[in-house]
Amino acid sequence: MPPSLFPQDSALLSLVVLPILIFLARICDVSIGTLRIIFVSRGHTRIAPVLGFFEVTIWLLAISQVMSNLTSPIHILAYGTGFATGTYVGMLIERRIALGNQVVRIITRHDATALVGHLRGAGHFVTAIDGEGEEGPVKLLFLTIPRRELPEILGQVKRFNPNAIYTVEDVRYVSQGAVYAPRQPNRYLALLRKGK
C-alpha cells in the first residue's frame, strides 16, 4: 500500500487545511456582504436577498469551524484575516462593477463654454449656473452620470478647466431622462466633415 499523501492527516487538516478554508470562506462571505449592502443602498432589492442567502450560509460554515476550535489561535487569526481581506476584495469588486449614478458638481472661475459644449456633445445633460465666489464670478455645472463614466468626465474637466473644483456624490434614484446615455459619434458623418 503506498504511503499516505498526508502522513499526519488530522494535524494537517486542523493546522493547515481548516484555517485556509476558514480564511477563504470569510473572504467570500464578507465580499458578498459588501456587495449586498451596496445593492440595497442602490435600490436593487431583487438581488440583495439572494446574496444574503449565500453570505449567511458561508458565514455559518466558517463560524462553526471557529467555534469548534476556540482554543486555536491560528483558526481565530484565519477568521479575522479573512474578514479584513474580504472587506478589501468586496470594495474592489464594487469599484469594478461601478453600479448606480452620481452627481458631479463643477465650480470654475474660467470660461466653461468649451467644457459644457463637449459634455453636451457627448450626450450629457449639463446645467450651468452663474455664481459668485470669494474671488469673483464663477460658473457652476451640474450633471448626473452613470458611475462608470466618472473617470472620463473628470478627465474632461481637467483637460478643459484644470483648476476647476469638483465634488461627486452617489445618487440613489434618478428621474427618467435625467441621465443621457452618451451618444456614439457617427464616424461616417465625421469622415464626411473631415473631407469638406
Short mmCIF file of N, CA, C and O in Angstrom, two decimals, residues 29-141:
data_model
loop_
_atom_site.label_atom_id
_atom_site.label_comp_id
_atom_site.label_asym_id
_atom_site.label_seq_id
_atom_site.Cartn_x
_atom_site.Cartn_y
_atom_site.Cartn_z
N ASP A 29 -17.74 35.34 2.09
CA ASP A 29 -18.97 35.85 2.70
C ASP A 29 -18.92 37.35 2.96
O ASP A 29 -19.92 38.05 2.79
N VAL A 30 -17.75 37.88 3.29
CA VAL A 30 -17.65 39.33 3.53
C VAL A 30 -17.74 40.09 2.21
O VAL A 30 -18.37 41.15 2.13
N SER A 31 -17.13 39.56 1.16
CA SER A 31 -17.24 40.19 -0.17
C SER A 31 -18.69 40.22 -0.62
O SER A 31 -19.18 41.25 -1.11
N ILE A 32 -19.38 39.10 -0.44
CA ILE A 32 -20.80 39.04 -0.82
C ILE A 32 -21.61 40.02 0.04
O ILE A 32 -22.50 40.70 -0.46
N GLY A 33 -21.28 40.09 1.33
CA GLY A 33 -21.97 41.02 2.23
C GLY A 33 -21.78 42.47 1.83
O GLY A 33 -22.72 43.28 1.87
N THR A 34 -20.56 42.81 1.43
CA THR A 34 -20.28 44.18 0.97
C THR A 34 -21.13 44.50 -0.26
O THR A 34 -21.74 45.56 -0.35
N LEU A 35 -21.17 43.56 -1.20
CA LEU A 35 -21.98 43.76 -2.41
C LEU A 35 -23.47 43.85 -2.07
O LEU A 35 -24.20 44.66 -2.65
N ARG A 36 -23.92 43.02 -1.12
CA ARG A 36 -25.33 43.05 -0.73
C ARG A 36 -25.73 44.42 -0.20
O ARG A 36 -26.76 44.98 -0.59
N ILE A 37 -24.89 44.98 0.66
CA ILE A 37 -25.17 46.30 1.23
C ILE A 37 -25.20 47.36 0.12
O ILE A 37 -26.05 48.24 0.10
N ILE A 38 -24.28 47.25 -0.83
CA ILE A 38 -24.23 48.20 -1.94
C ILE A 38 -25.49 48.08 -2.80
O ILE A 38 -26.09 49.09 -3.19
N PHE A 39 -25.91 46.85 -3.08
CA PHE A 39 -27.12 46.65 -3.88
C PHE A 39 -28.34 47.21 -3.16
O PHE A 39 -29.21 47.83 -3.79
N VAL A 40 -28.43 47.02 -1.85
CA VAL A 40 -29.55 47.56 -1.08
C VAL A 40 -29.54 49.08 -1.14
O VAL A 40 -30.56 49.72 -1.38
N SER A 41 -28.36 49.69 -0.93
CA SER A 41 -28.27 51.15 -0.93
C SER A 41 -28.56 51.75 -2.30
O SER A 41 -28.99 52.89 -2.40
N ARG A 42 -28.35 50.97 -3.36
CA ARG A 42 -28.64 51.45 -4.72
C ARG A 42 -30.05 51.11 -5.17
O ARG A 42 -30.45 51.40 -6.29
N GLY A 43 -30.83 50.44 -4.30
CA GLY A 43 -32.21 50.13 -4.62
C GLY A 43 -32.42 48.86 -5.44
O GLY A 43 -33.51 48.62 -5.94
N HIS A 44 -31.37 48.01 -5.56
CA HIS A 44 -31.51 46.74 -6.28
C HIS A 44 -32.00 45.67 -5.31
O HIS A 44 -31.23 44.87 -4.80
N THR A 45 -33.31 45.67 -5.07
CA THR A 45 -33.85 44.84 -3.99
C THR A 45 -34.04 43.38 -4.38
O THR A 45 -34.27 42.54 -3.51
N ARG A 46 -33.97 43.03 -5.63
CA ARG A 46 -34.19 41.63 -6.02
C ARG A 46 -32.96 40.77 -5.80
O ARG A 46 -33.07 39.61 -5.41
N ILE A 47 -31.79 41.32 -6.08
CA ILE A 47 -30.57 40.51 -5.97
C ILE A 47 -30.05 40.45 -4.53
O ILE A 47 -29.39 39.48 -4.14
N ALA A 48 -30.37 41.46 -3.72
CA ALA A 48 -29.85 41.52 -2.34
C ALA A 48 -30.23 40.30 -1.49
O ALA A 48 -29.37 39.74 -0.80
N PRO A 49 -31.49 39.82 -1.51
CA PRO A 49 -31.82 38.63 -0.70
C PRO A 49 -31.06 37.37 -1.14
O PRO A 49 -30.69 36.55 -0.31
N VAL A 50 -30.84 37.23 -2.45
CA VAL A 50 -30.09 36.07 -2.95
C VAL A 50 -28.66 36.10 -2.42
O VAL A 50 -28.14 35.10 -1.94
N LEU A 51 -28.05 37.29 -2.49
CA LEU A 51 -26.69 37.44 -1.96
C LEU A 51 -26.68 37.18 -0.45
O LEU A 51 -25.75 36.56 0.07
N GLY A 52 -27.72 37.65 0.25
CA GLY A 52 -27.81 37.42 1.70
C GLY A 52 -27.86 35.94 2.05
O GLY A 52 -27.25 35.51 3.03
N PHE A 53 -28.56 35.15 1.24
CA PHE A 53 -28.64 33.71 1.48
C PHE A 53 -27.25 33.08 1.42
O PHE A 53 -26.84 32.34 2.32
N PHE A 54 -26.49 33.39 0.36
CA PHE A 54 -25.16 32.81 0.21
C PHE A 54 -24.20 33.34 1.28
O PHE A 54 -23.38 32.59 1.82
N GLU A 55 -24.35 34.61 1.61
CA GLU A 55 -23.48 35.21 2.63
C GLU A 55 -23.63 34.50 3.97
O GLU A 55 -22.64 34.09 4.59
N VAL A 56 -24.86 34.33 4.43
CA VAL A 56 -25.07 33.75 5.76
C VAL A 56 -24.76 32.25 5.77
O VAL A 56 -24.29 31.72 6.78
N THR A 57 -24.99 31.57 4.66
CA THR A 57 -24.67 30.13 4.59
C THR A 57 -23.16 29.91 4.72
O THR A 57 -22.71 29.07 5.51
N ILE A 58 -22.39 30.68 3.98
CA ILE A 58 -20.92 30.56 4.05
C ILE A 58 -20.44 30.97 5.44
O ILE A 58 -19.56 30.33 6.03
N TRP A 59 -21.02 32.04 6.00
CA TRP A 59 -20.62 32.50 7.33
C TRP A 59 -20.87 31.42 8.38
O TRP A 59 -20.03 31.20 9.26
N LEU A 60 -22.03 30.75 8.31
CA LEU A 60 -22.33 29.68 9.28
C LEU A 60 -21.32 28.55 9.21
O LEU A 60 -20.90 28.02 10.25
N LEU A 61 -20.91 28.19 8.00
CA LEU A 61 -19.89 27.15 7.85
C LEU A 61 -18.57 27.57 8.49
O LEU A 61 -17.91 26.80 9.17
N ALA A 62 -18.18 28.83 8.25
CA ALA A 62 -16.90 29.32 8.79
C ALA A 62 -16.95 29.45 10.32
O ALA A 62 -16.04 28.99 11.01
N ILE A 63 -18.03 30.04 10.84
CA ILE A 63 -18.09 30.28 12.29
C ILE A 63 -18.22 28.97 13.05
O ILE A 63 -17.70 28.84 14.17
N SER A 64 -18.86 27.97 12.47
CA SER A 64 -18.98 26.67 13.17
C SER A 64 -17.60 26.04 13.35
O SER A 64 -17.33 25.42 14.39
N GLN A 65 -16.72 26.22 12.37
CA GLN A 65 -15.37 25.67 12.50
C GLN A 65 -14.55 26.44 13.53
O GLN A 65 -13.76 25.86 14.28
N VAL A 66 -14.73 27.74 13.58
CA VAL A 66 -14.00 28.55 14.57
C VAL A 66 -14.49 28.22 15.97
O VAL A 66 -13.70 28.07 16.90
N MET A 67 -15.81 28.08 16.14
CA MET A 67 -16.36 27.77 17.46
C MET A 67 -15.92 26.39 17.94
O MET A 67 -15.81 26.16 19.14
N SER A 68 -15.65 25.50 17.01
CA SER A 68 -15.16 24.16 17.39
C SER A 68 -13.68 24.18 17.77
O SER A 68 -13.16 23.21 18.30
N ASN A 69 -13.00 25.29 17.43
CA ASN A 69 -11.55 25.38 17.68
C ASN A 69 -11.20 26.71 18.37
O ASN A 69 -10.27 27.40 17.97
N LEU A 70 -11.98 27.06 19.40
CA LEU A 70 -11.78 28.36 20.05
C LEU A 70 -10.44 28.50 20.75
O LEU A 70 -9.98 29.61 21.00
N THR A 71 -9.80 27.41 21.08
CA THR A 71 -8.50 27.49 21.76
C THR A 71 -7.35 27.59 20.77
O THR A 71 -6.20 27.70 21.18
N SER A 72 -7.65 27.55 19.48
CA SER A 72 -6.60 27.57 18.47
C SER A 72 -6.42 28.98 17.91
O SER A 72 -7.29 29.49 17.19
N PRO A 73 -5.29 29.64 18.21
CA PRO A 73 -5.06 30.99 17.69
C PRO A 73 -5.04 31.05 16.17
O PRO A 73 -5.46 32.05 15.58
N ILE A 74 -4.58 30.00 15.51
CA ILE A 74 -4.47 30.03 14.04
C ILE A 74 -5.85 30.08 13.39
O ILE A 74 -6.04 30.74 12.37
N HIS A 75 -6.84 29.41 14.00
CA HIS A 75 -8.20 29.46 13.46
C HIS A 75 -8.81 30.86 13.62
O HIS A 75 -9.46 31.37 12.72
N ILE A 76 -8.58 31.45 14.78
CA ILE A 76 -9.09 32.80 15.04
C ILE A 76 -8.40 33.80 14.13
O ILE A 76 -9.04 34.70 13.57
N LEU A 77 -7.09 33.64 13.94
CA LEU A 77 -6.34 34.53 13.04
C LEU A 77 -6.84 34.39 11.60
O LEU A 77 -7.01 35.40 10.90
N ALA A 78 -7.10 33.16 11.16
CA ALA A 78 -7.61 32.94 9.80
C ALA A 78 -8.97 33.61 9.63
O ALA A 78 -9.26 34.21 8.60
N TYR A 79 -9.81 33.54 10.67
CA TYR A 79 -11.14 34.15 10.62
C TYR A 79 -11.03 35.67 10.49
O TYR A 79 -11.67 36.28 9.64
N GLY A 80 -10.21 36.28 11.35
CA GLY A 80 -10.05 37.74 11.33
C GLY A 80 -9.39 38.24 10.06
O GLY A 80 -9.81 39.25 9.48
N THR A 81 -8.36 37.54 9.61
CA THR A 81 -7.65 37.94 8.39
C THR A 81 -8.56 37.79 7.16
O THR A 81 -8.55 38.63 6.27
N GLY A 82 -9.38 36.74 7.16
CA GLY A 82 -10.33 36.55 6.07
C GLY A 82 -11.36 37.66 6.02
O GLY A 82 -11.74 38.12 4.95
N PHE A 83 -11.80 38.11 7.20
CA PHE A 83 -12.77 39.22 7.27
C PHE A 83 -12.16 40.49 6.67
O PHE A 83 -12.79 41.16 5.85
N ALA A 84 -10.93 40.82 7.09
CA ALA A 84 -10.27 42.03 6.59
C ALA A 84 -10.05 41.95 5.07
O ALA A 84 -10.32 42.91 4.34
N THR A 85 -9.57 40.80 4.61
CA THR A 85 -9.32 40.63 3.18
C THR A 85 -10.62 40.67 2.39
O THR A 85 -10.68 41.26 1.30
N GLY A 86 -11.67 40.07 2.93
CA GLY A 86 -12.97 40.07 2.26
C GLY A 86 -13.54 41.47 2.10
O GLY A 86 -14.15 41.80 1.08
N THR A 87 -13.33 42.32 3.12
CA THR A 87 -13.77 43.72 3.03
C THR A 87 -13.07 44.41 1.87
O THR A 87 -13.70 45.11 1.06
N TYR A 88 -11.77 44.21 1.77
CA TYR A 88 -10.99 44.83 0.70
C TYR A 88 -11.42 44.30 -0.68
O TYR A 88 -11.63 45.07 -1.62
N VAL A 89 -11.57 42.98 -0.78
CA VAL A 89 -11.97 42.36 -2.05
C VAL A 89 -13.37 42.85 -2.46
O VAL A 89 -13.61 43.15 -3.63
N GLY A 90 -14.28 42.96 -1.50
CA GLY A 90 -15.63 43.46 -1.78
C GLY A 90 -15.60 44.87 -2.35
O GLY A 90 -16.33 45.18 -3.30
N MET A 91 -14.74 45.72 -1.78
CA MET A 91 -14.63 47.09 -2.29
C MET A 91 -14.05 47.11 -3.71
O MET A 91 -14.49 47.89 -4.56
N LEU A 92 -13.07 46.24 -3.98
CA LEU A 92 -12.51 46.16 -5.33
C LEU A 92 -13.56 45.71 -6.34
O LEU A 92 -13.65 46.27 -7.44
N ILE A 93 -14.36 44.72 -5.97
CA ILE A 93 -15.41 44.23 -6.87
C ILE A 93 -16.43 45.33 -7.12
O ILE A 93 -16.83 45.57 -8.26
N GLU A 94 -16.83 46.02 -6.06
CA GLU A 94 -17.82 47.08 -6.19
C GLU A 94 -17.32 48.19 -7.11
O GLU A 94 -18.04 48.72 -7.94
N ARG A 95 -16.05 48.55 -6.93
CA ARG A 95 -15.46 49.58 -7.79
C ARG A 95 -15.42 49.14 -9.24
O ARG A 95 -15.58 49.93 -10.15
N ARG A 96 -15.19 47.85 -9.43
CA ARG A 96 -15.09 47.30 -10.80
C ARG A 96 -16.44 47.30 -11.52
O ARG A 96 -16.52 47.63 -12.69
N ILE A 97 -17.51 46.92 -10.80
CA ILE A 97 -18.81 46.86 -11.47
C ILE A 97 -19.47 48.23 -11.56
O ILE A 97 -20.32 48.44 -12.42
N ALA A 98 -19.07 49.18 -10.71
CA ALA A 98 -19.49 50.59 -10.78
C ALA A 98 -20.99 50.76 -11.04
O ALA A 98 -21.40 51.28 -12.06
N LEU A 99 -21.79 50.33 -10.08
CA LEU A 99 -23.24 50.46 -10.21
C LEU A 99 -23.71 51.85 -9.85
O LEU A 99 -23.09 52.54 -9.06
N GLY A 100 -24.85 52.22 -10.39
CA GLY A 100 -25.52 53.43 -9.96
C GLY A 100 -25.13 54.68 -10.71
O GLY A 100 -24.38 54.65 -11.69
N ASN A 101 -25.66 55.79 -10.21
CA ASN A 101 -25.43 57.10 -10.82
C ASN A 101 -24.80 58.04 -9.80
O ASN A 101 -24.89 57.81 -8.60
N GLN A 102 -24.16 59.08 -10.32
CA GLN A 102 -23.53 60.06 -9.46
C GLN A 102 -23.82 61.47 -9.98
O GLN A 102 -23.98 61.67 -11.18
N VAL A 103 -23.88 62.40 -9.04
CA VAL A 103 -23.99 63.81 -9.40
C VAL A 103 -22.60 64.41 -9.32
O VAL A 103 -21.88 64.22 -8.33
N VAL A 104 -22.21 65.10 -10.39
CA VAL A 104 -20.92 65.79 -10.41
C VAL A 104 -21.21 67.28 -10.39
O VAL A 104 -21.99 67.79 -11.20
N ARG A 105 -20.60 67.99 -9.44
CA ARG A 105 -20.71 69.45 -9.35
C ARG A 105 -19.34 70.03 -9.67
O ARG A 105 -18.35 69.66 -9.05
N ILE A 106 -19.31 70.95 -10.61
CA ILE A 106 -18.05 71.55 -11.03
C ILE A 106 -18.15 73.05 -10.82
O ILE A 106 -19.13 73.68 -11.23
N ILE A 107 -17.14 73.62 -10.18
CA ILE A 107 -17.07 75.08 -9.97
C ILE A 107 -15.79 75.57 -10.61
O ILE A 107 -14.70 75.10 -10.30
N THR A 108 -15.94 76.54 -11.52
CA THR A 108 -14.75 77.07 -12.19
C THR A 108 -14.84 78.59 -12.32
O THR A 108 -15.93 79.13 -12.53
N ARG A 109 -13.69 79.25 -12.19
CA ARG A 109 -13.63 80.70 -12.37
C ARG A 109 -13.36 81.05 -13.83
O ARG A 109 -13.47 82.19 -14.22
N HIS A 110 -12.97 80.05 -14.60
CA HIS A 110 -12.63 80.29 -16.01
C HIS A 110 -13.82 79.98 -16.90
O HIS A 110 -14.78 79.33 -16.49
N ASP A 111 -13.75 80.43 -18.13
CA ASP A 111 -14.82 80.19 -19.09
C ASP A 111 -15.05 78.68 -19.26
O ASP A 111 -14.11 77.93 -19.55
N ALA A 112 -16.29 78.26 -19.07
CA ALA A 112 -16.61 76.84 -19.14
C ALA A 112 -17.35 76.47 -20.42
O ALA A 112 -17.85 75.36 -20.54
N THR A 113 -17.38 77.37 -21.39
CA THR A 113 -18.15 77.13 -22.62
C THR A 113 -17.69 75.87 -23.34
O THR A 113 -18.50 75.05 -23.77
N ALA A 114 -16.37 75.70 -23.47
CA ALA A 114 -15.83 74.54 -24.19
C ALA A 114 -16.16 73.24 -23.46
O ALA A 114 -16.55 72.25 -24.08
N LEU A 115 -16.03 73.26 -22.14
CA LEU A 115 -16.32 72.07 -21.34
C LEU A 115 -17.80 71.71 -21.45
O LEU A 115 -18.16 70.54 -21.68
N VAL A 116 -18.67 72.70 -21.29
CA VAL A 116 -20.11 72.46 -21.38
C VAL A 116 -20.47 71.92 -22.77
O VAL A 116 -21.22 70.95 -22.91
N GLY A 117 -19.91 72.54 -23.81
CA GLY A 117 -20.17 72.09 -25.18
C GLY A 117 -19.72 70.66 -25.40
O GLY A 117 -20.43 69.86 -26.03
N HIS A 118 -18.56 70.32 -24.86
CA HIS A 118 -18.04 68.97 -25.02
C HIS A 118 -18.93 67.96 -24.31
O HIS A 118 -19.26 66.90 -24.86
N LEU A 119 -19.31 68.26 -23.06
CA LEU A 119 -20.14 67.34 -22.28
C LEU A 119 -21.52 67.16 -22.92
O LEU A 119 -22.04 66.05 -23.02
N ARG A 120 -22.10 68.27 -23.38
CA ARG A 120 -23.41 68.17 -24.04
C ARG A 120 -23.29 67.43 -25.37
O ARG A 120 -24.18 66.67 -25.74
N GLY A 121 -22.19 67.65 -26.07
CA GLY A 121 -21.96 66.94 -27.32
C GLY A 121 -21.82 65.45 -27.12
O GLY A 121 -22.12 64.65 -28.01
N ALA A 122 -21.37 65.04 -25.92
CA ALA A 122 -21.24 63.62 -25.59
C ALA A 122 -22.56 63.04 -25.10
O ALA A 122 -22.64 61.86 -24.78
N GLY A 123 -23.62 63.89 -25.04
CA GLY A 123 -24.94 63.39 -24.69
C GLY A 123 -25.35 63.58 -23.24
O GLY A 123 -26.35 63.02 -22.82
N HIS A 124 -24.59 64.35 -22.47
CA HIS A 124 -24.93 64.54 -21.05
C HIS A 124 -25.78 65.79 -20.88
O HIS A 124 -25.57 66.80 -21.54
N PHE A 125 -26.74 65.70 -19.95
CA PHE A 125 -27.46 66.90 -19.53
C PHE A 125 -26.53 67.69 -18.62
O PHE A 125 -26.05 67.16 -17.63
N VAL A 126 -26.28 68.93 -18.94
CA VAL A 126 -25.44 69.78 -18.10
C VAL A 126 -26.23 71.03 -17.76
O VAL A 126 -26.77 71.69 -18.64
N THR A 127 -26.33 71.32 -16.47
CA THR A 127 -26.96 72.56 -16.03
C THR A 127 -25.85 73.52 -15.64
O THR A 127 -25.00 73.19 -14.81
N ALA A 128 -25.84 74.71 -16.25
CA ALA A 128 -24.80 75.72 -15.97
C ALA A 128 -25.45 76.91 -15.29
O ALA A 128 -26.46 77.44 -15.78
N ILE A 129 -24.89 77.33 -14.18
CA ILE A 129 -25.43 78.43 -13.38
C ILE A 129 -24.31 79.42 -13.09
O ILE A 129 -23.20 79.03 -12.75
N ASP A 130 -24.63 80.71 -13.19
CA ASP A 130 -23.67 81.74 -12.79
C ASP A 130 -23.71 81.88 -11.28
O ASP A 130 -24.79 81.87 -10.67
N GLY A 131 -22.54 82.01 -10.67
CA GLY A 131 -22.46 82.15 -9.23
C GLY A 131 -21.41 83.17 -8.84
O GLY A 131 -20.71 83.74 -9.68
N GLU A 132 -21.31 83.39 -7.54
CA GLU A 132 -20.35 84.37 -7.01
C GLU A 132 -19.50 83.68 -5.96
O GLU A 132 -20.02 83.14 -4.98
N GLY A 133 -18.18 83.66 -6.18
CA GLY A 133 -17.26 83.08 -5.22
C GLY A 133 -16.52 84.16 -4.46
O GLY A 133 -16.78 85.36 -4.65
N GLU A 134 -15.61 83.77 -3.59
CA GLU A 134 -14.84 84.74 -2.81
C GLU A 134 -14.03 85.67 -3.69
O GLU A 134 -13.84 86.83 -3.37
N GLU A 135 -13.57 85.13 -4.82
CA GLU A 135 -12.70 85.93 -5.69
C GLU A 135 -13.40 86.41 -6.95
O GLU A 135 -12.76 86.76 -7.93
N GLY A 136 -14.73 86.41 -6.95
CA GLY A 136 -15.46 86.93 -8.10
C GLY A 136 -16.40 85.92 -8.71
O GLY A 136 -16.74 84.91 -8.09
N PRO A 137 -16.83 86.20 -9.95
CA PRO A 137 -17.82 85.33 -10.59
C PRO A 137 -17.28 83.92 -10.86
O PRO A 137 -16.10 83.75 -11.18
N VAL A 138 -18.16 82.93 -10.73
CA VAL A 138 -17.80 81.55 -11.03
C VAL A 138 -18.94 80.94 -11.84
O VAL A 138 -20.05 81.47 -11.90
N LYS A 139 -18.65 79.83 -12.48
CA LYS A 139 -19.67 79.06 -13.20
C LYS A 139 -19.83 77.73 -12.47
O LYS A 139 -18.85 77.07 -12.17
N LEU A 140 -21.08 77.37 -12.16
CA LEU A 140 -21.37 76.09 -11.52
C LEU A 140 -22.03 75.18 -12.55
O LEU A 140 -22.99 75.58 -13.21
N LEU A 141 -21.48 73.99 -12.68
CA LEU A 141 -22.02 73.00 -13.61
C LEU A 141 -22.50 71.79 -12.82
O LEU A 141 -21.81 71.33 -11.90
#
